[in-house]
Structures are given as structure tokens and as C-alpha cells.
């Protein structure tokens, strides 16, 4: 609330108010200026012939000279007609020879002849102003006419129409009357403009302040704050943009949180998983050192075998962790090439035959007759197959069977599956086994487990836009299947 007067509404309203006031003052000034010009012009038009009439009706000459009594008579005559006029006799060079009313003190004794000549010669009767000898700073409307003697220009009769007296009278009437009208009109116009303006500004800024309120909520930590865009008019876009931005931000925050959780989980798991084989290695080596002279060769063999197994497990764990973190950081690029996947499967199953036999498990490769090459990274796909076969061997008891199958599908893909008749995977664990470090509870007894094999396989297949599908039945076996695109 404390920033209320700083808000957009008040800022725009302030500027609007100042603008309206400037417009109002300009309007009043221009109205007064134009009106006084208009009055002057009317005055000049109506009294255009005043000087001419004076000349026509008076004759200030006697015996070829202007004489004072005759001149005074002429001036009196003028005054009798219109007492507001100021009359000047101006010689052809602009010098004032005589004037009326005589009691007034003239401040200049010359007037500019240009407007007088223009006035006399102008057929269009345009509005023009000339000097006022009583008030040299102000130009005034006038009437003028040449005064001739024996057909020779003797002087000009120059009549200032808007005399001081008349001006004073009209100015006060004008001011009081016109200013009142202008002030009233202005006040009403301003008031209406202001009210409508403020209403419009309020409508516009209301939406902005709604958006700002939501933004402030968001800034303070309410990540669910969103702008309700309906009925927002033009500002709907702005609101929608903020909502999109907020969605992206919250999404990124969620992802960061998730990464952070995974990182913590990883460190906890890694330290646990590394500690066990290290402890075993250390324990057996210490035993070997302490009992060196007392242990039988068989015992020594068992101990060294255990140490070797633990070292192997350690090596595998470190390698798998390294591979998975590279895959998760998108540092692995699939170097795709064309190859016959059935040939790869056949090679791998041959390699595993010996290990399988030692466990009394049969490995069978059932290969598609089709020889369409797939487009994939051969060593990464080999890794996927190895992980699946390793698992199948791990979780299939002696006497079991593993089948590796390739099959051409209609939509130009080849499906590859590894099926065993081992212990199977409980339904509730089927989704989780693909997350890293997940080992189904029942199988923790399997010492060779790292919980990373399927996570690595899944990431590799992601790089090939493929997925790993699992079908399994507890105590009957599991089947993992993925597809690869042919060229
Ligand atoms: P690891 O095999 O090293 O534990 P994986 O990610 O490869 O890690 O597998 C995760 C878990 O999924 C295994 O611990 C096991 O519980 C289960 N699993 C994977 N393959 C099979 C399979 N063929 N048969 C039964 N369980 C399996």
C-alpha cells in the first residue's frame, strides 16, 4: 500500500492530468487571442470608411493652408459622431502634425506609413494594424484616408479605432464575460475528460496491477502463483507469457531438485557399494598376512579368489558408474552405422556359451532370416545385449534356458529380445528396476549386482529413440525386448 502513489495508475493519471491542464490553458489563450483579433477585425470592417468620411465632410483649409480653427472644427465634428476615436493628422513622411483629443500626451511623433499606405491601396480590405501614438507598444486597428489640397497630397487622416477609452471598456466587459464562459467550458470539459480518462486508465492498469500482484507473489516464493488470463483483454498475452515463463521456471526448479536428490542418492549408494568390496578385500588380505604360516593352500586359494571377485566387482561398479554418468550428462554420442543385428547377436551368444555352460544354462539364438541392416551404434547395442544376458544368467537357476531372438517387424524395424526362464520379477517392482541403483529386494543376495545395468541399457536405447519393454512372470522368467530401426 505504501507504494500506491507510485503505481502505474497514478503515474499515468498524473501525466494525463498535466496534459489536460496544458491543453486547457492553451485552448483558453488561443480563444482569447482569436476572439480579440476577431473583434478588432469586425471593428475595422465596420469603421473602414471613418477616415474617408471625415475627409469628405470637412475642409480644414483656408486660402491654401490648414488653419487651426478649421482643424479643431473638423475634430469636434468627429468627436460628436464617435467620442471613442483618436484622430491624427499625419504628413506624407509620417510625422504627426496634429491630433485629437489634444489633452492626450502622444509618446511618438511619427507613425509607420507602410500600414497606412497598404490600407489605402488595399482593394481586398484586409485586416491590418498600425501604430498607436499613445501606446507605441501595441498595434491597433485603424482607418486612414489621404487629405488633398489642390489635388496634391497634403497629409493623411489616421484614425485609431480601438481607442484607449473604448479598449478599457471593452476589455473589462470582454474579460469578465469571455473569461467566465471560457473558464466554465474549460472546467466542464476538463472534468469530463478527467473522469473518462481516469476510468479508462483504471481499466487498463487494473489488469497490469493484477499481473504485478501475481509476479510479486511468485517472487516471494509462491511458485504456483499464475495469472488468471480470462477477461483480461489485451493484457491476456502478457499474463499468458508470464504463466509460460513461470511454468518453465518451476519445471527447471523441479528438475534441479530431482538432479540434486539423485546426486545425493548416488553418493550414498556409491559409498555404500564401494565400501563393501573394499572391506572384503582388506579383511581377506589382512587375514592372509596374519595367518600366512598357518593357512592351508586351499584356504589361501579361497581367500585370493574372494579378493579377486571383490576387486572385479569394484572395477565393474566404477566402470558402470562412469558410463552411466557420461550417458546421463549427454556426453555419449551414438556413432551410428549400418550392421546386421542378427550377426551381432550370434557373435555375443557364442561368446556367452562357455559361461552359460559353467552355470548349466543353455543359450539359444533364434535369428531372423531377414538380413536388413539396422542403423545404430554397434558397440552401444552390444553393451545393451551384454547387460541383458548378464542379468538373465544371474537370475536364472541351473538347468535354465536363455533365448536371444531377432525378428523383423512390419514397420521396418527389427525386434531383439532376451528371454529367460529364471526367477522373474514381481509385478510391483517392474517399473522401478529401470531406475539406477534399483535392485529387486529378493535378489540382493546376488553379490554381482550393481543396480546400474538396466539404467545404462535404457539410456543407450534413448539415444536410439527406442525403449526397453519388459514382460515377466514371477518364478517363470522374464523377457526384455527392444527394437531398432532398419535403414
Ligand atoms: P543388476 O542386475 O546389476 O542388479 P540391473 O539394473 O541390471 O542391475 O537390474 C536391476 C534389477 O532388476 C536386478 O537387481 C534384478 O532385481 C532385476 N532384474 C533384472 N533382470 C532380471 C532378470 N532377467 N530376471 C529377474 N530379475 C531381473
Short mmCIF file of C-alpha atoms and ligand atoms in Angstrom, two decimals:
data_model
loop_
_atom_site.label_atom_id
_atom_site.label_comp_id
_atom_site.label_asym_id
_atom_site.label_seq_id
_atom_site.Cartn_x
_atom_site.Cartn_y
_atom_site.Cartn_z
CA UNK A 1 0.00 0.00 0.00
CA UNK A 2 2.84 2.38 0.74
CA UNK A 3 3.89 2.40 -2.94
CA UNK A 4 0.35 3.12 -4.04
CA UNK A 5 1.04 6.62 -5.37
CA UNK A 6 3.99 5.25 -7.29
CA UNK A 7 1.82 2.76 -9.15
CA UNK A 8 1.26 2.77 -12.89
CA UNK A 9 -2.25 4.11 -12.42
CA UNK A 10 -1.14 7.20 -10.53
CA UNK A 11 1.78 7.83 -12.83
CA UNK A 12 -0.37 7.71 -15.97
CA UNK A 13 -3.12 9.71 -14.25
CA UNK A 14 -0.59 12.40 -13.23
CA UNK A 15 0.76 12.75 -16.76
CA UNK A 16 -2.78 12.75 -18.13
CA UNK A 17 -3.84 15.48 -15.70
CA UNK A 18 -0.86 17.68 -16.61
CA UNK A 19 -1.60 17.18 -20.32
CA UNK A 20 -5.26 18.09 -19.89
CA UNK A 21 -4.28 21.23 -17.94
CA UNK A 22 -1.75 22.30 -20.61
CA UNK A 23 -4.38 21.72 -23.31
CA UNK A 24 -6.88 23.75 -21.25
CA UNK A 25 -4.52 26.72 -20.79
CA UNK A 26 -3.50 26.68 -24.47
CA UNK A 27 -7.13 26.50 -25.51
CA UNK A 28 -8.09 29.47 -23.30
CA UNK A 29 -5.13 31.53 -24.51
CA UNK A 30 -5.84 30.81 -28.17
CA UNK A 31 -9.56 31.50 -27.72
CA UNK A 32 -8.85 34.89 -26.12
CA UNK A 33 -6.29 35.77 -28.78
CA UNK A 34 -8.51 34.78 -31.69
CA UNK A 35 -11.57 36.44 -30.19
CA UNK A 36 -9.78 39.76 -29.68
CA UNK A 37 -8.46 39.56 -33.25
CA UNK A 38 -11.97 38.81 -34.41
CA UNK A 39 -13.40 41.80 -32.53
CA UNK A 40 -10.63 44.05 -33.93
CA UNK A 41 -11.30 42.85 -37.45
CA UNK A 42 -15.03 43.47 -37.09
CA UNK A 43 -14.25 46.90 -35.69
CA UNK A 44 -12.02 47.71 -38.67
CA UNK A 45 -14.50 46.43 -41.22
CA UNK A 46 -17.38 48.42 -39.70
CA UNK A 47 -15.34 51.62 -39.38
CA UNK A 48 -13.25 51.26 -42.50
CA UNK A 49 -14.61 54.42 -44.07
CA UNK A 50 -14.42 56.61 -40.96
CA UNK A 51 -11.31 58.50 -42.13
CA UNK A 52 -12.71 58.82 -45.62
CA UNK A 53 -15.98 60.30 -44.25
CA UNK A 54 -14.03 62.75 -42.15
CA UNK A 55 -12.09 63.90 -45.21
CA UNK A 56 -15.24 64.13 -47.32
CA UNK A 57 -17.23 66.08 -44.76
CA UNK A 58 -14.58 68.55 -43.56
CA UNK A 59 -12.33 71.05 -45.18
CA UNK A 60 -9.59 72.26 -42.83
CA UNK A 61 -8.06 74.54 -45.44
CA UNK A 62 -8.35 78.23 -45.92
CA UNK A 63 -6.57 80.09 -48.59
CA UNK A 64 -4.41 77.09 -49.42
CA UNK A 65 -3.34 76.40 -45.81
CA UNK A 66 -4.53 74.24 -42.96
CA UNK A 67 -5.75 76.52 -40.25
CA UNK A 68 -6.19 75.55 -36.60
CA UNK A 69 -9.81 76.70 -36.09
CA UNK A 70 -10.96 74.73 -39.11
CA UNK A 71 -8.97 71.71 -37.94
CA UNK A 72 -10.50 71.91 -34.47
CA UNK A 73 -13.91 72.18 -36.05
CA UNK A 74 -13.19 69.03 -38.00
CA UNK A 75 -12.02 67.16 -34.91
CA UNK A 76 -15.09 68.28 -32.91
CA UNK A 77 -17.24 67.08 -35.70
CA UNK A 78 -15.59 63.66 -35.50
CA UNK A 79 -15.94 63.51 -31.75
CA UNK A 80 -19.58 64.36 -31.97
CA UNK A 81 -20.08 61.29 -34.15
CA UNK A 82 -17.89 58.90 -32.16
CA UNK A 83 -16.14 60.05 -28.96
CA UNK A 84 -14.05 56.85 -28.82
CA UNK A 85 -11.93 57.70 -31.82
CA UNK A 86 -8.44 59.14 -31.71
CA UNK A 87 -7.68 61.20 -34.81
CA UNK A 88 -4.24 62.17 -36.13
CA UNK A 89 -3.12 64.36 -38.98
CA UNK A 90 0.00 62.73 -40.39
CA UNK A 91 2.20 64.37 -43.03
CA UNK A 92 3.35 62.35 -46.11
CA UNK A 93 6.56 61.42 -44.29
CA UNK A 94 4.75 60.02 -41.25
CA UNK A 95 5.17 62.94 -38.84
CA UNK A 96 2.17 63.71 -36.64
CA UNK A 97 1.11 67.29 -37.30
CA UNK A 98 -1.97 67.45 -35.07
CA UNK A 99 -4.16 65.12 -33.02
CA UNK A 100 -7.31 64.87 -31.09
CA UNK A 101 -8.12 64.68 -28.15
CA UNK A 102 -5.42 67.29 -27.64
CA UNK A 103 -5.20 66.71 -23.91
CA UNK A 104 -3.70 63.24 -24.52
CA UNK A 105 0.09 63.08 -24.48
CA UNK A 106 1.45 61.29 -27.56
CA UNK A 107 4.53 59.17 -26.95
CA UNK A 108 5.86 59.09 -30.51
CA UNK A 109 5.69 61.88 -33.06
CA UNK A 110 5.91 59.64 -36.11
CA UNK A 111 3.89 56.68 -37.26
CA UNK A 112 4.83 53.92 -39.64
CA UNK A 113 3.45 54.82 -43.09
CA UNK A 114 3.57 51.30 -44.53
CA UNK A 115 0.32 50.02 -42.92
CA UNK A 116 -1.40 53.34 -43.79
CA UNK A 117 -0.45 53.08 -47.48
CA UNK A 118 -1.36 49.40 -47.53
CA UNK A 119 -4.77 50.22 -46.00
CA UNK A 120 -5.47 52.99 -48.52
CA UNK A 121 -4.41 50.96 -51.56
CA UNK A 122 -5.81 47.58 -50.49
CA UNK A 123 -8.80 46.65 -52.62
CA UNK A 124 -9.45 43.42 -50.69
CA UNK A 125 -9.96 45.32 -47.49
CA UNK A 126 -7.79 43.03 -45.45
CA UNK A 127 -7.40 43.32 -41.71
CA UNK A 128 -4.32 45.36 -40.76
CA UNK A 129 -2.94 47.07 -37.68
CA UNK A 130 -0.84 50.19 -37.31
CA UNK A 131 0.97 52.29 -34.67
CA UNK A 132 -0.86 53.81 -31.72
CA UNK A 133 0.95 57.06 -30.81
CA UNK A 134 -0.48 56.94 -27.30
CA UNK A 135 0.65 53.39 -26.74
CA UNK A 136 3.59 52.57 -29.04
CA UNK A 137 3.96 49.01 -27.74
CA UNK A 138 0.58 47.92 -29.03
CA UNK A 139 -0.52 47.76 -32.66
CA UNK A 140 -4.13 48.78 -33.26
CA UNK A 141 -6.78 48.68 -35.97
CA UNK A 142 -7.26 51.99 -37.74
CA UNK A 143 -8.88 53.81 -40.61
CA UNK A 144 -6.92 56.12 -42.88
CA UNK A 145 -7.55 58.40 -45.85
CA UNK A 146 -5.42 60.86 -47.81
CA UNK A 147 -6.16 64.58 -47.32
CA UNK A 148 -5.53 66.54 -50.52
CA UNK A 149 -5.24 70.23 -51.16
CA UNK A 150 -5.44 71.46 -54.72
CA UNK A 151 -5.17 67.86 -55.85
CA UNK A 152 -1.87 67.50 -54.02
CA UNK A 153 -1.40 65.12 -51.08
CA UNK A 154 -1.18 67.30 -48.04
CA UNK A 155 -1.47 64.72 -45.21
CA UNK A 156 -3.26 61.56 -44.05
CA UNK A 157 -6.16 61.41 -41.66
CA UNK A 158 -5.23 58.50 -39.37
CA UNK A 159 -7.95 57.27 -37.01
CA UNK A 160 -7.10 54.77 -34.25
CA UNK A 161 -10.34 52.82 -33.85
CA UNK A 162 -9.82 50.88 -30.71
CA UNK A 163 -9.06 53.89 -28.60
CA UNK A 164 -7.77 53.66 -25.03
CA UNK A 165 -11.17 54.51 -23.65
CA UNK A 166 -13.01 52.01 -25.79
CA UNK A 167 -10.40 49.39 -25.18
CA UNK A 168 -10.66 49.80 -21.43
CA UNK A 169 -14.43 49.49 -21.57
CA UNK A 170 -14.49 46.54 -23.93
CA UNK A 171 -11.59 44.83 -22.19
CA UNK A 172 -13.35 44.73 -18.85
CA UNK A 173 -16.61 43.56 -20.44
CA UNK A 174 -14.72 41.10 -22.62
CA UNK A 175 -12.63 39.83 -19.77
CA UNK A 176 -15.45 39.33 -17.37
CA UNK A 177 -17.81 37.86 -19.95
CA UNK A 178 -15.49 35.87 -22.17
CA UNK A 179 -13.22 34.63 -19.45
CA UNK A 180 -16.16 33.40 -17.48
CA UNK A 181 -17.51 31.48 -20.46
CA UNK A 182 -14.07 30.02 -21.25
CA UNK A 183 -13.42 29.13 -17.65
CA UNK A 184 -16.76 27.38 -17.32
CA UNK A 185 -16.46 25.49 -20.60
CA UNK A 186 -12.92 24.57 -19.76
CA UNK A 187 -13.80 23.42 -16.27
CA UNK A 188 -16.65 21.23 -17.55
CA UNK A 189 -14.55 19.83 -20.43
CA UNK A 190 -11.62 19.17 -18.13
CA UNK A 191 -13.80 17.48 -15.57
CA UNK A 192 -15.40 15.18 -18.14
CA UNK A 193 -12.10 14.42 -19.85
CA UNK A 194 -10.52 13.74 -16.50
CA UNK A 195 -13.28 11.44 -15.28
CA UNK A 196 -13.47 9.42 -18.51
CA UNK A 197 -9.67 9.39 -18.76
CA UNK A 198 -9.27 8.13 -15.22
CA UNK A 199 -11.90 5.42 -15.76
CA UNK A 200 -10.14 4.21 -18.93
CA UNK A 201 -6.71 4.34 -17.29
CA UNK A 202 -8.09 2.45 -14.29
CA UNK A 203 -9.49 -0.31 -16.53
CA UNK A 204 -6.16 -0.68 -18.33
CA UNK A 205 -3.94 -0.51 -15.28
CA UNK A 206 -6.15 -2.81 -13.22
CA UNK A 207 -5.07 -5.76 -15.36
CA UNK A 208 -1.44 -4.72 -15.11
CA UNK A 209 -1.65 -4.45 -11.35
CA UNK A 210 -3.26 -7.92 -11.23
CA UNK A 211 -0.29 -9.27 -13.20
CA UNK A 212 2.17 -7.39 -10.97
CA UNK A 213 0.49 -8.80 -7.83
CA UNK A 214 0.88 -12.35 -9.17
CA UNK A 215 4.52 -11.63 -10.10
CA UNK A 216 5.20 -10.37 -6.59
CA UNK A 217 3.63 -13.49 -5.08
CA UNK A 218 5.83 -15.59 -7.36
CA UNK A 219 8.91 -13.56 -6.38
CA UNK A 220 8.15 -14.16 -2.72
CA UNK A 221 8.25 -17.91 -3.29
CA UNK A 222 4.70 -18.90 -4.21
CA UNK A 223 5.75 -20.88 -7.28
CA UNK A 224 2.15 -21.89 -8.00
CA UNK A 225 1.01 -18.25 -8.49
CA UNK A 226 -0.39 -17.81 -12.00
CA UNK A 227 -2.30 -15.03 -13.79
CA UNK A 228 -5.96 -15.77 -14.47
CA UNK A 229 -5.99 -14.68 -18.11
CA UNK A 230 -9.74 -14.82 -18.83
CA UNK A 231 -11.41 -11.40 -19.24
CA UNK A 232 -8.07 -9.64 -19.46
CA UNK A 233 -8.41 -8.14 -22.93
CA UNK A 234 -5.14 -7.04 -24.48
CA UNK A 235 -3.13 -7.88 -21.39
CA UNK A 236 -4.07 -11.56 -21.78
CA UNK A 237 -0.90 -12.12 -23.84
CA UNK A 238 1.29 -10.61 -21.15
CA UNK A 239 -0.37 -12.76 -18.48
CA UNK A 240 -0.06 -15.88 -20.64
CA UNK A 241 3.61 -15.12 -21.27
CA UNK A 242 4.26 -14.76 -17.55
CA UNK A 243 2.43 -18.05 -16.89
CA UNK A 244 4.54 -19.82 -19.52
CA UNK A 245 7.71 -18.35 -18.07
CA UNK A 246 6.66 -19.37 -14.55
CA UNK A 247 5.89 -22.91 -15.78
CA UNK A 248 9.34 -23.19 -17.36
CA UNK A 249 10.99 -21.83 -14.21
CA UNK A 250 9.13 -24.18 -11.86
CA UNK A 251 9.82 -27.07 -14.23
CA UNK A 252 13.53 -26.27 -14.17
CA UNK A 253 13.49 -25.92 -10.40
CA UNK A 254 11.79 -29.33 -10.13
CA UNK A 255 14.38 -30.84 -12.47
CA UNK A 256 17.21 -29.29 -10.47
CA UNK A 257 15.70 -30.66 -7.26
CA UNK A 258 15.39 -34.07 -8.85
CA UNK A 259 19.02 -33.97 -10.04
CA UNK A 260 20.10 -32.87 -6.58
CA UNK A 261 18.19 -35.76 -4.98
CA UNK A 262 19.66 -38.22 -7.46
CA UNK A 263 23.12 -36.87 -6.75
CA UNK A 264 22.66 -37.36 -3.02
CA UNK A 265 21.22 -40.81 -3.54
CA UNK A 266 24.10 -41.68 -5.86
CA UNK A 267 26.75 -40.56 -3.39
CA UNK A 268 25.05 -42.57 -0.62
CA UNK A 269 24.77 -45.68 -2.80
CA UNK A 270 28.24 -45.39 -4.28
CA UNK A 271 29.89 -45.02 -0.91
CA UNK A 272 27.92 -47.99 0.39
CA UNK A 273 28.62 -50.17 -2.62
CA UNK A 274 32.29 -49.30 -2.74
CA UNK A 275 32.76 -49.81 0.95
CA UNK A 276 31.61 -53.48 0.92
CA UNK A 277 34.12 -54.89 -1.63
CA UNK A 278 36.91 -52.69 -0.23
CA UNK A 279 36.20 -54.01 3.28
CA UNK A 280 36.17 -57.59 1.97
CA UNK A 281 39.47 -57.12 0.09
CA UNK A 282 41.08 -55.52 3.09
CA UNK A 283 39.76 -58.15 5.51
CA UNK A 284 40.99 -61.11 3.48
CA UNK A 285 44.38 -59.55 2.75
CA UNK A 286 44.86 -58.82 6.47
CA UNK A 287 43.89 -62.40 7.30
CA UNK A 288 46.33 -63.70 4.69
CA UNK A 289 49.11 -61.57 6.16
CA UNK A 290 48.39 -62.52 9.77
CA UNK A 291 47.94 -66.25 9.24
CA UNK A 292 50.49 -66.56 6.46
CA UNK A 293 52.27 -69.54 8.01
CA UNK A 294 49.18 -71.36 9.27
CA UNK A 295 46.71 -71.47 6.39
CA UNK A 296 46.36 -74.39 4.01
CA UNK A 297 46.84 -73.89 0.25
CA UNK A 298 43.07 -74.48 -0.25
CA UNK A 299 42.21 -71.74 2.21
CA UNK A 300 44.70 -69.41 0.55
CA UNK A 301 43.04 -70.13 -2.83
CA UNK A 302 39.57 -69.40 -1.44
CA UNK A 303 40.80 -66.14 0.11
CA UNK A 304 42.56 -64.94 -3.04
CA UNK A 305 39.52 -65.90 -5.14
CA UNK A 306 37.29 -63.82 -2.85
CA UNK A 307 39.69 -60.89 -3.10
CA UNK A 308 39.71 -61.19 -6.91
CA UNK A 309 35.89 -61.37 -7.05
CA UNK A 310 35.58 -58.26 -4.90
CA UNK A 311 38.16 -56.40 -6.98
CA UNK A 312 36.26 -57.37 -10.12
CA UNK A 313 33.02 -56.16 -8.60
CA UNK A 314 34.71 -52.91 -7.64
CA UNK A 315 36.05 -52.48 -11.14
CA UNK A 316 32.67 -53.22 -12.71
CA UNK A 317 30.90 -50.82 -10.37
CA UNK A 318 33.32 -47.99 -11.06
CA UNK A 319 33.14 -48.60 -14.83
CA UNK A 320 29.37 -48.76 -14.86
CA UNK A 321 29.07 -45.63 -12.75
CA UNK A 322 31.40 -43.84 -15.09
CA UNK A 323 29.45 -44.99 -18.17
CA UNK A 324 26.09 -44.09 -16.68
CA UNK A 325 27.19 -40.63 -15.58
CA UNK A 326 28.56 -39.96 -19.07
CA UNK A 327 25.27 -41.12 -20.60
CA UNK A 328 23.23 -39.01 -18.17
CA UNK A 329 25.34 -35.93 -18.86
CA UNK A 330 24.67 -36.47 -22.58
CA UNK A 331 28.37 -36.85 -23.20
CA UNK A 332 27.93 -40.05 -25.18
CA UNK A 333 27.17 -39.61 -28.85
CA UNK A 334 25.85 -42.63 -30.71
CA UNK A 335 28.14 -43.32 -33.68
CA UNK A 336 25.50 -44.92 -35.84
CA UNK A 337 26.33 -47.23 -38.72
CA UNK A 338 24.59 -49.95 -40.71
CA UNK A 339 25.06 -53.52 -39.48
CA UNK A 340 23.21 -56.83 -39.42
CA UNK A 341 21.93 -57.16 -35.88
CA UNK A 342 21.46 -60.96 -36.16
CA UNK A 343 25.20 -61.31 -36.79
CA UNK A 344 25.94 -59.31 -33.64
CA UNK A 345 23.51 -61.42 -31.60
CA UNK A 346 25.04 -64.61 -32.95
CA UNK A 347 28.58 -63.44 -32.01
CA UNK A 348 27.54 -62.46 -28.50
CA UNK A 349 25.62 -65.66 -27.80
CA UNK A 350 28.68 -67.65 -28.90
CA UNK A 351 30.85 -65.65 -26.50
CA UNK A 352 28.46 -66.39 -23.61
CA UNK A 353 28.11 -70.10 -24.35
CA UNK A 354 31.03 -71.12 -22.12
CA UNK A 355 29.92 -69.03 -19.13
CA UNK A 356 26.39 -70.35 -19.54
CA UNK A 357 27.58 -73.94 -19.71
CA UNK A 358 29.57 -73.46 -16.50
CA UNK A 359 26.28 -72.48 -14.86
CA UNK A 360 24.44 -75.31 -16.57
CA UNK A 361 22.30 -72.87 -18.56
CA UNK A 362 21.51 -73.20 -22.26
CA UNK A 363 21.84 -70.16 -24.51
CA UNK A 364 19.89 -70.30 -27.73
CA UNK A 365 19.94 -67.73 -30.54
CA UNK A 366 16.85 -67.65 -32.71
CA UNK A 367 17.70 -65.32 -35.58
CA UNK A 368 15.52 -63.69 -38.21
CA UNK A 369 16.10 -64.85 -41.77
CA UNK A 370 15.82 -61.24 -42.91
CA UNK A 371 19.13 -59.54 -43.39
CA UNK A 372 18.00 -55.91 -43.28
CA UNK A 373 20.73 -53.83 -41.69
CA UNK A 374 19.83 -51.63 -38.77
CA UNK A 375 21.25 -48.12 -38.25
CA UNK A 376 22.71 -47.95 -34.74
CA UNK A 377 25.88 -47.70 -32.66
CA UNK A 378 27.16 -51.28 -32.73
CA UNK A 379 29.25 -51.14 -29.55
CA UNK A 380 26.46 -49.47 -27.54
CA UNK A 381 23.92 -52.08 -28.72
CA UNK A 382 26.43 -54.80 -27.82
CA UNK A 383 26.56 -53.26 -24.34
CA UNK A 384 22.75 -53.42 -24.04
CA UNK A 385 22.73 -57.09 -25.05
CA UNK A 386 25.56 -57.88 -22.64
CA UNK A 387 23.71 -56.27 -19.73
CA UNK A 388 20.52 -58.17 -20.56
CA UNK A 389 22.32 -61.50 -20.96
CA UNK A 390 24.33 -60.87 -17.75
CA UNK A 391 21.06 -60.35 -15.89
CA UNK A 392 19.44 -63.39 -17.47
CA UNK A 393 22.44 -65.51 -16.40
CA UNK A 394 22.36 -64.01 -12.91
CA UNK A 395 18.68 -64.60 -12.31
CA UNK A 396 18.25 -67.97 -13.99
CA UNK A 397 18.95 -71.02 -11.87
CA UNK A 398 20.98 -74.01 -13.02
CA UNK A 399 19.22 -76.03 -15.69
CA UNK A 400 17.52 -72.97 -17.12
CA UNK A 401 17.41 -71.62 -20.63
CA UNK A 402 18.05 -68.20 -22.24
CA UNK A 403 16.76 -67.36 -25.68
CA UNK A 404 18.03 -64.39 -27.72
CA UNK A 405 15.76 -63.67 -30.62
CA UNK A 406 15.74 -61.23 -33.58
CA UNK A 407 12.58 -60.71 -35.55
CA UNK A 408 11.66 -58.42 -38.45
CA UNK A 409 8.60 -56.25 -37.84
CA UNK A 410 6.31 -54.76 -40.50
CA UNK A 411 7.17 -51.15 -39.83
CA UNK A 412 10.77 -51.55 -40.96
CA UNK A 413 12.14 -52.35 -37.53
CA UNK A 414 13.86 -55.35 -36.02
CA UNK A 415 12.85 -56.52 -32.55
CA UNK A 416 15.55 -58.03 -30.34
CA UNK A 417 14.60 -59.90 -27.18
CA UNK A 418 16.40 -61.72 -24.35
CA UNK A 419 14.15 -64.21 -22.59
CA UNK A 420 14.97 -66.43 -19.65
CA UNK A 421 13.03 -68.94 -17.57
CA UNK A 422 14.54 -67.68 -14.33
CA UNK A 423 13.06 -66.30 -11.16
CA UNK A 424 11.02 -63.50 -12.80
CA UNK A 425 10.31 -60.04 -11.45
CA UNK A 426 7.48 -59.25 -9.02
CA UNK A 427 4.85 -57.01 -10.61
CA UNK A 428 5.25 -54.17 -8.12
CA UNK A 429 8.98 -53.90 -8.94
CA UNK A 430 8.78 -54.00 -12.73
CA UNK A 431 8.77 -50.25 -13.21
CA UNK A 432 11.49 -49.49 -10.71
CA UNK A 433 14.11 -51.91 -11.99
CA UNK A 434 14.97 -49.45 -14.78
CA UNK A 435 15.95 -46.72 -12.34
CA UNK A 436 19.56 -46.72 -11.44
CA UNK A 437 20.61 -48.49 -8.30
CA UNK A 438 17.37 -50.38 -8.05
CA UNK A 439 17.78 -54.00 -7.13
CA UNK A 440 14.69 -56.00 -6.52
CA UNK A 441 14.66 -56.80 -2.79
CA UNK A 442 14.53 -60.52 -3.15
CA UNK A 443 17.69 -60.56 -5.20
CA UNK A 444 20.04 -58.53 -3.07
CA UNK A 445 21.71 -61.78 -2.30
CA UNK A 446 23.25 -61.67 -5.74
CA UNK A 447 26.62 -60.21 -5.00
CA UNK A 448 27.33 -59.26 -8.60
CA UNK A 449 24.52 -56.82 -8.68
CA UNK A 450 25.24 -53.10 -9.12
CA UNK A 451 21.72 -51.98 -9.99
CA UNK A 452 23.08 -49.98 -12.94
CA UNK A 453 22.85 -52.44 -15.84
CA UNK A 454 19.27 -51.74 -16.90
CA UNK A 455 19.62 -47.97 -16.32
CA UNK A 456 22.60 -47.97 -18.73
CA UNK A 457 20.70 -50.08 -21.28
CA UNK A 458 17.72 -47.74 -21.09
CA UNK A 459 19.88 -44.64 -21.62
CA UNK A 460 21.62 -46.23 -24.63
CA UNK A 461 18.24 -47.09 -26.17
CA UNK A 462 17.09 -43.49 -25.52
CA UNK A 463 19.93 -42.42 -27.80
CA UNK A 464 18.43 -44.72 -30.45
CA UNK A 465 14.87 -43.47 -29.83
CA UNK A 466 13.94 -46.90 -28.61
CA UNK A 467 12.59 -48.32 -25.34
CA UNK A 468 13.09 -51.42 -23.27
CA UNK A 469 9.90 -53.45 -22.79
CA UNK A 470 9.61 -56.00 -20.05
CA UNK A 471 7.28 -58.95 -19.74
CA UNK A 472 7.77 -61.14 -16.73
CA UNK A 473 6.06 -63.72 -14.59
CA UNK A 474 7.27 -64.42 -11.13
CA UNK A 475 9.06 -67.79 -10.83
CA UNK A 476 8.60 -68.39 -14.60
CA UNK A 477 11.04 -65.98 -16.18
CA UNK A 478 11.44 -62.56 -17.79
CA UNK A 479 11.74 -61.21 -21.29
CA UNK A 480 13.33 -57.87 -22.25
CA UNK A 481 12.62 -56.55 -25.76
CA UNK A 482 13.76 -53.52 -27.79
CA UNK A 483 13.52 -52.52 -31.42
CA UNK A 484 15.98 -50.94 -33.84
CA UNK A 485 15.18 -49.04 -36.99
CA UNK A 486 16.30 -50.56 -40.31
CA UNK A 487 17.89 -48.37 -42.95
P1 LIG B 1 21.88 -55.51 -11.52
O1 LIG B 1 21.49 -56.60 -12.39
O2 LIG B 1 23.30 -55.16 -11.55
O3 LIG B 1 21.31 -55.59 -10.14
P2 LIG B 1 20.16 -54.07 -13.25
O4 LIG B 1 19.83 -52.67 -13.40
O5 LIG B 1 20.66 -54.77 -14.45
O6 LIG B 1 21.17 -54.21 -12.08
O7 LIG B 1 18.88 -54.82 -12.76
C1 LIG B 1 18.11 -54.28 -11.73
C2 LIG B 1 17.29 -55.31 -11.04
O8 LIG B 1 16.28 -55.83 -11.93
C3 LIG B 1 18.08 -56.50 -10.63
O9 LIG B 1 18.72 -56.30 -9.40
C4 LIG B 1 17.02 -57.55 -10.54
O10 LIG B 1 16.33 -57.43 -9.32
C5 LIG B 1 16.06 -57.19 -11.65
N1 LIG B 1 16.30 -57.97 -12.89
C6 LIG B 1 16.93 -57.56 -13.99
N2 LIG B 1 16.96 -58.53 -14.94
C7 LIG B 1 16.33 -59.59 -14.43
C8 LIG B 1 16.01 -60.88 -14.91
N3 LIG B 1 16.35 -61.31 -16.12
N4 LIG B 1 15.32 -61.72 -14.08
C9 LIG B 1 14.93 -61.31 -12.88
N5 LIG B 1 15.20 -60.09 -12.35
C10 LIG B 1 15.89 -59.24 -13.12
#
